[in-house]
Structures are given as C-alpha cells and as structure tokens.
Coordinates of C-alpha atoms and ligand atoms in Angstrom, one line a residue:
M1 CA 93.1 113.7 91.5
N2 CA 96.3 114.9 94.0
L3 CA 99.4 113.5 92.1
L4 CA 102.5 113.5 94.1
A5 CA 105.6 113.0 90.8
I6 CA 108.9 111.8 91.2
E7 CA 111.8 112.6 88.7
S8 CA 115.1 110.9 89.8
S9 CA 116.6 110.5 85.8
C10 CA 119.4 112.2 86.5
D11 CA 121.5 114.3 88.6
E12 CA 118.4 115.9 89.8
C13 CA 116.0 114.5 92.8
S14 CA 112.9 116.2 92.8
A15 CA 108.7 115.8 93.6
A16 CA 106.1 118.0 93.0
V17 CA 102.6 117.5 94.4
L18 CA 99.9 118.7 91.8
K19 CA 96.3 118.6 92.7
D20 CA 94.4 118.1 89.1
G21 CA 97.1 119.9 86.9
E22 CA 97.8 122.3 89.1
L23 CA 100.8 122.4 90.8
K24 CA 101.0 122.9 94.1
S25 CA 105.0 122.4 95.4
V26 CA 107.8 121.8 93.6
V27 CA 110.8 120.0 95.2
I28 CA 114.7 120.3 93.0
S29 CA 117.4 118.9 94.9
S30 CA 120.7 119.0 92.3
Q31 CA 123.5 117.4 93.1
L32 CA 126.2 119.5 93.0
I33 CA 128.9 116.9 93.6
H34 CA 129.3 115.8 90.0
S35 CA 130.6 119.4 88.5
E36 CA 134.3 118.7 90.7
Y37 CA 134.0 115.5 87.8
G38 CA 132.9 117.5 84.8
G39 CA 130.2 115.8 84.3
V40 CA 127.2 113.2 86.0
V41 CA 129.0 110.2 87.6
P42 CA 126.4 107.5 87.4
E43 CA 127.2 105.6 90.6
L44 CA 127.8 109.0 92.6
A45 CA 124.0 110.2 91.2
S46 CA 122.3 106.9 92.4
R47 CA 123.3 107.1 96.1
A48 CA 122.5 110.9 95.9
H49 CA 119.2 110.0 95.0
M50 CA 119.2 107.3 97.6
E51 CA 119.9 110.0 100.4
L52 CA 117.7 112.3 99.1
I53 CA 114.3 110.5 97.8
V54 CA 112.6 110.6 101.2
P55 CA 113.2 114.2 102.1
V56 CA 112.7 115.8 99.3
V57 CA 109.3 113.9 99.3
E58 CA 108.1 114.7 102.3
E59 CA 109.2 118.5 101.7
S60 CA 107.2 118.8 98.4
L61 CA 104.1 117.3 100.9
K62 CA 105.1 119.7 103.3
K63 CA 105.1 122.6 100.9
A64 CA 101.9 121.7 99.4
S65 CA 100.7 120.8 102.9
F66 CA 99.3 117.8 101.4
S67 CA 99.9 114.6 103.9
K68 CA 100.4 110.8 102.6
E69 CA 97.1 110.0 103.1
E70 CA 95.6 112.6 100.8
I71 CA 97.1 111.3 97.6
D72 CA 96.0 109.4 95.5
S73 CA 98.3 108.5 92.2
V74 CA 102.2 108.7 91.6
A75 CA 103.6 109.6 89.0
V76 CA 107.4 108.5 88.2
T77 CA 109.9 108.9 85.3
Y78 CA 110.9 105.8 84.2
G79 CA 113.3 106.5 81.1
P80 CA 115.1 108.1 79.0
G81 CA 117.9 108.3 81.9
L82 CA 120.6 107.1 83.7
A83 CA 119.4 103.4 85.3
G84 CA 120.9 103.1 88.6
S85 CA 119.4 107.0 88.9
L86 CA 115.7 105.5 87.5
I87 CA 115.0 102.7 89.7
V88 CA 115.7 105.0 92.7
G89 CA 112.7 107.2 91.8
I90 CA 110.8 103.8 90.2
S91 CA 111.7 101.5 93.5
F92 CA 110.8 105.0 96.1
A93 CA 107.2 105.5 94.2
K94 CA 106.0 101.7 93.6
A95 CA 106.3 101.4 97.4
F96 CA 104.6 104.2 98.3
A97 CA 101.5 103.6 95.2
A98 CA 101.8 99.7 96.5
S99 CA 101.4 100.9 100.4
R100 CA 98.7 103.4 100.2
G101 CA 97.1 101.0 97.7
I102 CA 97.1 103.8 95.0
P103 CA 98.2 103.3 91.2
V104 CA 101.8 104.3 90.0
V105 CA 102.4 105.3 85.9
G106 CA 105.3 106.0 84.3
V107 CA 106.2 109.2 82.7
N108 CA 108.7 109.4 79.8
H109 CA 111.1 111.6 80.7
M110 CA 111.1 113.9 77.7
E111 CA 107.2 113.7 77.3
G112 CA 107.6 115.8 81.2
H113 CA 110.1 118.6 79.3
L114 CA 107.5 118.7 76.0
Y115 CA 104.3 119.2 78.4
S116 CA 106.5 121.9 80.7
A117 CA 105.0 124.5 78.6
F118 CA 101.1 124.0 80.3
L119 CA 102.8 124.6 84.3
E120 CA 101.5 128.0 84.3
G121 CA 101.3 131.3 82.2
D122 CA 100.5 131.4 78.4
K123 CA 100.2 128.0 77.3
P124 CA 100.6 126.6 73.5
E125 CA 97.5 126.1 71.3
F126 CA 97.1 122.1 69.8
P127 CA 98.6 121.8 67.4
F128 CA 101.5 123.4 68.0
I129 CA 105.8 122.4 67.2
A130 CA 107.8 121.5 70.1
L131 CA 111.6 122.5 70.5
V132 CA 113.0 119.8 72.9
V133 CA 116.3 120.6 73.7
S134 CA 118.5 118.8 76.8
G135 CA 121.8 117.6 78.0
G136 CA 120.5 114.6 76.8
H137 CA 118.2 115.3 73.3
S138 CA 117.9 117.8 71.2
M139 CA 114.1 116.3 69.4
L140 CA 111.4 118.6 67.0
I141 CA 107.9 117.4 67.7
H142 CA 104.7 117.8 66.2
V143 CA 102.0 117.8 68.7
K144 CA 99.3 117.6 67.1
E145 CA 96.8 116.7 70.2
P146 CA 97.5 116.2 73.8
Y147 CA 99.3 112.6 73.9
S148 CA 99.7 112.5 69.8
H149 CA 103.2 113.5 68.7
E150 CA 105.3 113.3 65.7
L151 CA 108.9 113.3 65.9
L152 CA 109.9 114.8 63.3
G153 CA 114.4 114.7 63.7
Q154 CA 116.4 114.8 66.0
T155 CA 120.1 114.7 66.4
R156 CA 121.9 112.5 64.9
D157 CA 125.4 113.3 66.7
D158 CA 126.1 115.3 70.6
A159 CA 122.6 117.2 71.7
A160 CA 122.5 120.9 72.2
G161 CA 123.3 120.8 75.9
E162 CA 126.1 118.4 75.5
A163 CA 127.3 120.8 73.1
F164 CA 127.2 123.9 75.4
D165 CA 128.7 121.3 77.9
K166 CA 131.5 119.9 75.6
V167 CA 132.5 123.7 74.4
A168 CA 133.1 124.8 78.6
K169 CA 135.0 121.9 79.2
L170 CA 137.0 122.8 75.9
L171 CA 137.6 126.4 77.7
G172 CA 138.1 125.4 81.1
L173 CA 135.0 127.1 82.3
G174 CA 133.1 124.2 84.5
Y175 CA 130.0 121.9 84.5
P176 CA 127.7 122.6 83.6
G177 CA 128.1 124.5 81.0
G178 CA 124.6 126.3 79.1
P179 CA 124.7 128.7 82.4
V180 CA 128.0 129.9 82.4
I181 CA 128.0 130.2 78.3
D182 CA 124.6 131.7 78.3
K183 CA 126.4 134.3 80.4
L184 CA 129.6 135.1 78.5
A185 CA 128.1 135.0 75.5
A186 CA 125.6 138.3 76.5
E187 CA 129.1 140.2 76.5
G188 CA 131.1 139.3 73.8
N189 CA 130.4 139.5 70.2
P190 CA 128.6 136.8 68.0
K191 CA 129.9 137.7 65.0
A192 CA 134.1 137.4 65.9
F193 CA 134.1 133.5 64.4
N194 CA 132.6 131.9 61.9
F195 CA 131.2 128.1 63.1
P196 CA 129.4 125.8 61.1
R197 CA 125.6 125.8 61.1
A198 CA 124.9 122.1 60.1
F199 CA 121.9 120.8 57.9
M200 CA 120.1 124.2 57.0
N201 CA 119.5 123.6 53.2
G202 CA 116.7 121.3 52.3
E203 CA 113.8 120.1 54.7
S204 CA 115.4 118.5 56.8
F205 CA 114.3 118.6 60.8
E206 CA 117.6 116.4 61.9
F207 CA 120.6 118.6 63.9
S208 CA 124.1 117.9 64.1
F209 CA 126.0 119.6 66.9
S210 CA 129.5 118.0 66.8
G211 CA 130.9 119.2 64.2
I212 CA 130.8 122.7 65.5
K213 CA 132.1 121.4 69.1
T214 CA 135.2 120.0 66.7
S215 CA 135.4 123.8 65.5
V216 CA 135.8 125.2 68.4
L217 CA 138.4 122.5 69.3
Y218 CA 140.3 123.4 66.3
L219 CA 140.1 127.1 66.7
L220 CA 141.4 126.6 70.6
K221 CA 144.4 124.4 69.4
E222 CA 145.3 127.0 66.5
L223 CA 145.2 130.0 68.9
K224 CA 147.5 127.3 71.6
Y225 CA 143.9 128.5 74.2
D226 CA 145.3 127.6 78.3
P227 CA 142.6 128.0 80.2
E228 CA 144.6 128.6 83.0
N229 CA 146.1 131.2 81.2
R230 CA 142.6 132.7 79.7
D231 CA 142.1 136.0 77.6
D232 CA 138.6 137.0 79.0
K233 CA 137.8 138.6 75.6
L234 CA 138.5 136.4 73.3
V235 CA 136.2 133.7 75.6
R236 CA 133.4 136.1 75.7
D237 CA 133.4 136.0 71.6
I238 CA 134.1 132.6 71.5
C239 CA 131.2 132.2 73.7
A240 CA 128.8 134.4 71.7
S241 CA 130.0 132.9 68.3
F242 CA 129.3 129.3 69.8
Q243 CA 126.0 130.1 71.4
A244 CA 124.6 132.4 68.0
A245 CA 125.5 129.3 65.6
V246 CA 123.9 126.9 67.8
I247 CA 120.6 129.4 67.9
D248 CA 120.7 130.2 64.4
V249 CA 120.1 126.1 63.6
L250 CA 117.7 126.1 66.3
V251 CA 115.6 128.8 65.7
A252 CA 115.5 128.1 61.6
K253 CA 114.6 124.5 61.7
T254 CA 111.6 125.2 64.5
I255 CA 110.4 127.9 62.5
A256 CA 110.5 126.1 58.9
A257 CA 108.6 123.0 61.3
A258 CA 106.1 125.7 62.6
G259 CA 105.7 126.7 58.7
K260 CA 105.2 124.2 57.2
F261 CA 102.9 122.6 59.5
R262 CA 101.4 125.6 60.2
V263 CA 101.1 125.9 63.6
K264 CA 100.5 129.1 65.7
S265 CA 101.8 128.3 68.9
I266 CA 106.0 126.8 69.7
A267 CA 107.1 125.5 73.1
V268 CA 110.5 125.3 74.4
A269 CA 111.5 122.9 76.5
G270 CA 114.6 121.4 78.5
G271 CA 117.6 123.1 79.8
V272 CA 118.8 124.5 76.5
A273 CA 115.1 126.7 77.1
A274 CA 116.4 128.2 79.7
N275 CA 119.3 130.2 77.6
K276 CA 118.4 133.5 77.4
G277 CA 119.5 134.3 73.3
L278 CA 117.1 131.6 72.3
R279 CA 114.5 132.8 74.3
T280 CA 114.7 136.1 72.8
A281 CA 115.8 134.8 69.2
L282 CA 112.9 132.3 68.6
Q283 CA 110.0 134.3 69.9
A284 CA 111.4 137.4 68.1
A285 CA 111.3 135.0 65.2
A286 CA 107.8 133.0 65.4
Q287 CA 106.2 137.0 66.3
T288 CA 107.4 137.5 62.8
M289 CA 105.6 134.7 61.7
G290 CA 102.1 135.7 63.3
A291 CA 103.1 132.7 65.9
K292 CA 104.6 132.4 69.6
A293 CA 106.7 130.6 71.7
V294 CA 106.1 129.7 74.7
F295 CA 108.8 128.9 77.0
P296 CA 108.7 127.6 80.9
R297 CA 110.5 129.8 83.4
P298 CA 113.7 128.4 83.8
L299 CA 112.8 126.6 86.8
Y300 CA 110.9 124.2 84.8
C301 CA 113.0 124.1 81.6
T302 CA 115.8 122.2 83.3
D303 CA 114.8 118.9 85.3
N304 CA 112.2 118.6 87.9
A305 CA 109.2 116.9 88.9
A306 CA 106.3 119.6 88.4
M307 CA 106.8 118.9 84.6
I308 CA 106.7 115.0 85.4
G309 CA 103.5 115.6 86.9
I310 CA 101.2 117.9 84.2
A311 CA 102.6 115.1 82.3
A312 CA 101.0 112.3 84.0
H313 CA 97.8 114.4 83.6
F314 CA 97.7 114.7 80.2
K315 CA 97.7 111.1 79.9
Y316 CA 95.7 110.5 82.3
L317 CA 92.9 112.6 80.3
K318 CA 94.0 110.6 77.3
F319 CA 94.3 107.4 78.4
G320 CA 93.1 106.9 81.7
M321 CA 94.9 105.9 85.2
A322 CA 97.3 102.6 83.8
S323 CA 98.5 101.3 87.6
D324 CA 102.2 99.3 86.4
L325 CA 103.5 98.0 90.0
T326 CA 106.0 95.8 87.1
L327 CA 107.6 99.4 86.2
K328 CA 110.8 99.1 85.1
P329 CA 113.4 101.8 83.8
I330 CA 114.1 102.0 80.6
P331 CA 117.3 103.6 80.0
N332 CA 116.8 104.5 76.1
L333 CA 113.2 104.7 76.2
P334 CA 111.8 106.6 72.8
L335 CA 109.0 109.5 72.6
S336 CA 105.9 108.1 72.1
F337 CA 104.9 108.3 68.4
L338 CA 100.7 108.0 69.4
N339 CA 98.5 109.8 66.5
Ligands
KG4_401 O1 117.1 118.7 80.6 P1 118.1 119.6 81.7 O2 118.5 120.0 82.9 O3 118.7 117.6 81.8 C1 118.8 116.7 80.6 O4 117.5 116.1 80.6 O5 119.5 116.5 80.3 O6 119.3 119.9 80.5 C2 120.4 120.4 81.3 C3 121.3 120.7 80.1 C4 122.8 120.9 80.3 O7 123.6 120.7 79.3 C5 122.9 121.8 80.3 O8 124.3 122.6 79.8 C6 122.1 122.9 79.6 O9 121.1 121.8 79.8 N1 121.8 124.0 80.0 C7 121.8 125.2 79.5 C8 121.3 126.3 80.2 N2 120.7 125.8 81.3 C9 120.9 124.9 81.1 N3 122.1 125.2 77.9 C10 122.4 126.8 77.4 N4 121.6 127.8 78.4 C11 121.2 127.4 79.2 N5 120.9 129.2 80.4
ZN402 ZN1 115.8 116.6 81.0

C-alpha cells in the first residue's frame, strides 16, 4: 500500500509517503512567523497551511519518486489540534482522495506521536509504556498491542512542553522554549534551585506542571529579574534546575508504570522527547530495571506527517481500511481507549 500522510494540526505543515509502513519521504515546513508573537497564532497558522499544503505534498511525492497516481490511500490528522489548521489538511486529503477514488482515513495526532517510535531503528516491543509529552499533552499510556491503548494518566493542568514554553517566556528566551532551555540547561547547575515535583507520592500517573512554572515566576520576582539585562549564569542555572524537576517527575512516573505493568519497552514521543536531558535520564533509569527506552530521532519527536503515516499503517492492520469522506476536525479528540 502506498500511503500519503498529512499533518496540519498546529504550526507544522507536513506530508509523508509510506510504502507498506516503510517511510519513503517526509517534508516538514515549520511556520516561523509565530516566534514573533511568543506562541502559535491560530489564524496565521491556518492561512500558512493553505499556502503550504500543495507545495509540501508535491515535494513529498517528488522526494519519494512517486506520482499522484501511484498513491492508493490518504491518512490525515483530524484532532486534537487547532480547528482552522486541521480543516486545511482534512479538506486537502478528502479532495485528493475523492479525485482519485481512493480511501481517506483520519488519524488521532496523539496516536501519531505514540507510534512514531516505529518509524526506524530500534523499536519498542509490545506491550510497552508510552510517555507522550508535547506542547499540548502529557500522557502515560499502556499499549498492550497495536491499537489497544489504556490511558494511565495525563496532566491536570499545563503540558510538559507548555511548561518549557512558559518558563522560556518568563526568562525572555523566545518561542518555542523547549530547545533553548534544553541547550542552556546543559551548561547550568541543576541543584541551584529546588523547584517542586508534583504528585511524586503514591501510585498516581497524573502530572501537574503549573506549580513549577509558578515557582519560577516567584523566584524571578524575588530576584527582580530583567529579561533585557540578564545574568547568563543565573539563566543557565534556572533552566537546569527547572528541567531537572520536570525530568525527575517524567522519569519516576514512567519507570513506575513500566514496573507496575512489567513491560520491557518504553517509548517516549512528542516534542519534549527531543530533550537531551530526558533522553539520557530515562535511558539510564530503564537500563537499571532491565528495560529499554526508545526515542524517535528529534525530527520525528516534534510534529510531522511520518508519524501520522505509521499510525495509519497500524490502524489499517488492526481495523482494515475504513474510508470516511465525511471526516471533520475534532479539536479536543481524546485518545482511543481500545482493548
Ligand atoms: O509535539 P510537538 O511538536 O507539538 C505539539 O503537538 O504540541 O511539541 C512541541 C513542544 C513545545 O512545547 C516545545 O517547546 C517542546 O515540544 N520541545 C521541547 C524540545 N523540543 C521541543 N521541550 C524540551 N526539550 C526540547 N529539546
Ligand atoms: Zn504534537
């Protein structure tokens, strides 16, 4: 099966081509305009998707050396995400499928992240625990077999990536915050400040990251921090201490879930999975319990259509091809709880 996959849920316009679940090409066009505004502006995102979708799809076909006629199914993200952005990808996918008389399937964006660890290299073995940490979500999932998911817990407030973005904004470091904090944290002292680690007691697999962000805010007020005139050592130490607190929580809960469900594989995905500190800490913790932690390469951690294609492949293997030309965007689409 030659599949064209499309992702347009937020500020990345992306298309990928897969042949029988094997990635042939991926093109990701990031909309840089949002960094001027300190976050994604929905109206600007949907307008940019409208301009980008055709050239991005054409480039993905060209890179894979496929013609439009050789594509025999289309997969597209239908939620969660920004309604105006989702609708551009969905409309394109439906029109492409209808004009060619081929099926179109909707894929949940979070399930795309979840299966991104299967795109290449060392893959997780079923059953496994997935930690999906992005700008909009933080989830721990028990994946029993392909497309059999049990949501163990998620964030009660801010997502992990959102905390990175908000702390970066407080420090005057721009958007998105994750990559810059990751870089500065590597040069700072993670013990310089003691930020709170929420819900570390008991068996809860839920997360909370808003307290840590508020703690950073109070610290900056106390220090009379001026982003225009900043002390580089202080910024590095705050980044390192903040990142250490987030990582401690993510690692502790993921390892606890892996222990409880006796799995041997852990898959980490979503934008925050690109974090170098998290990758090192989780790999080491998994090793000490005889498990392996699998991370997609950073390009496949953040939003991309390759992950939508691989999730569609697993969905197809489990349920067959269920085409839906009435597909609509569902901005708050939950993860499917299938047994
Ligand atoms: O998965 P993604 O591209 O989009 C969503 O579905 O949200 O994730 C974007 C998030 C942003 O919050 C960004 O700051 C964060 O992932 N991120 C990182 C890193 N790279 C991206 N967070 C921590 N460390 C990184 N290296
Ligand atoms: Zn995402």
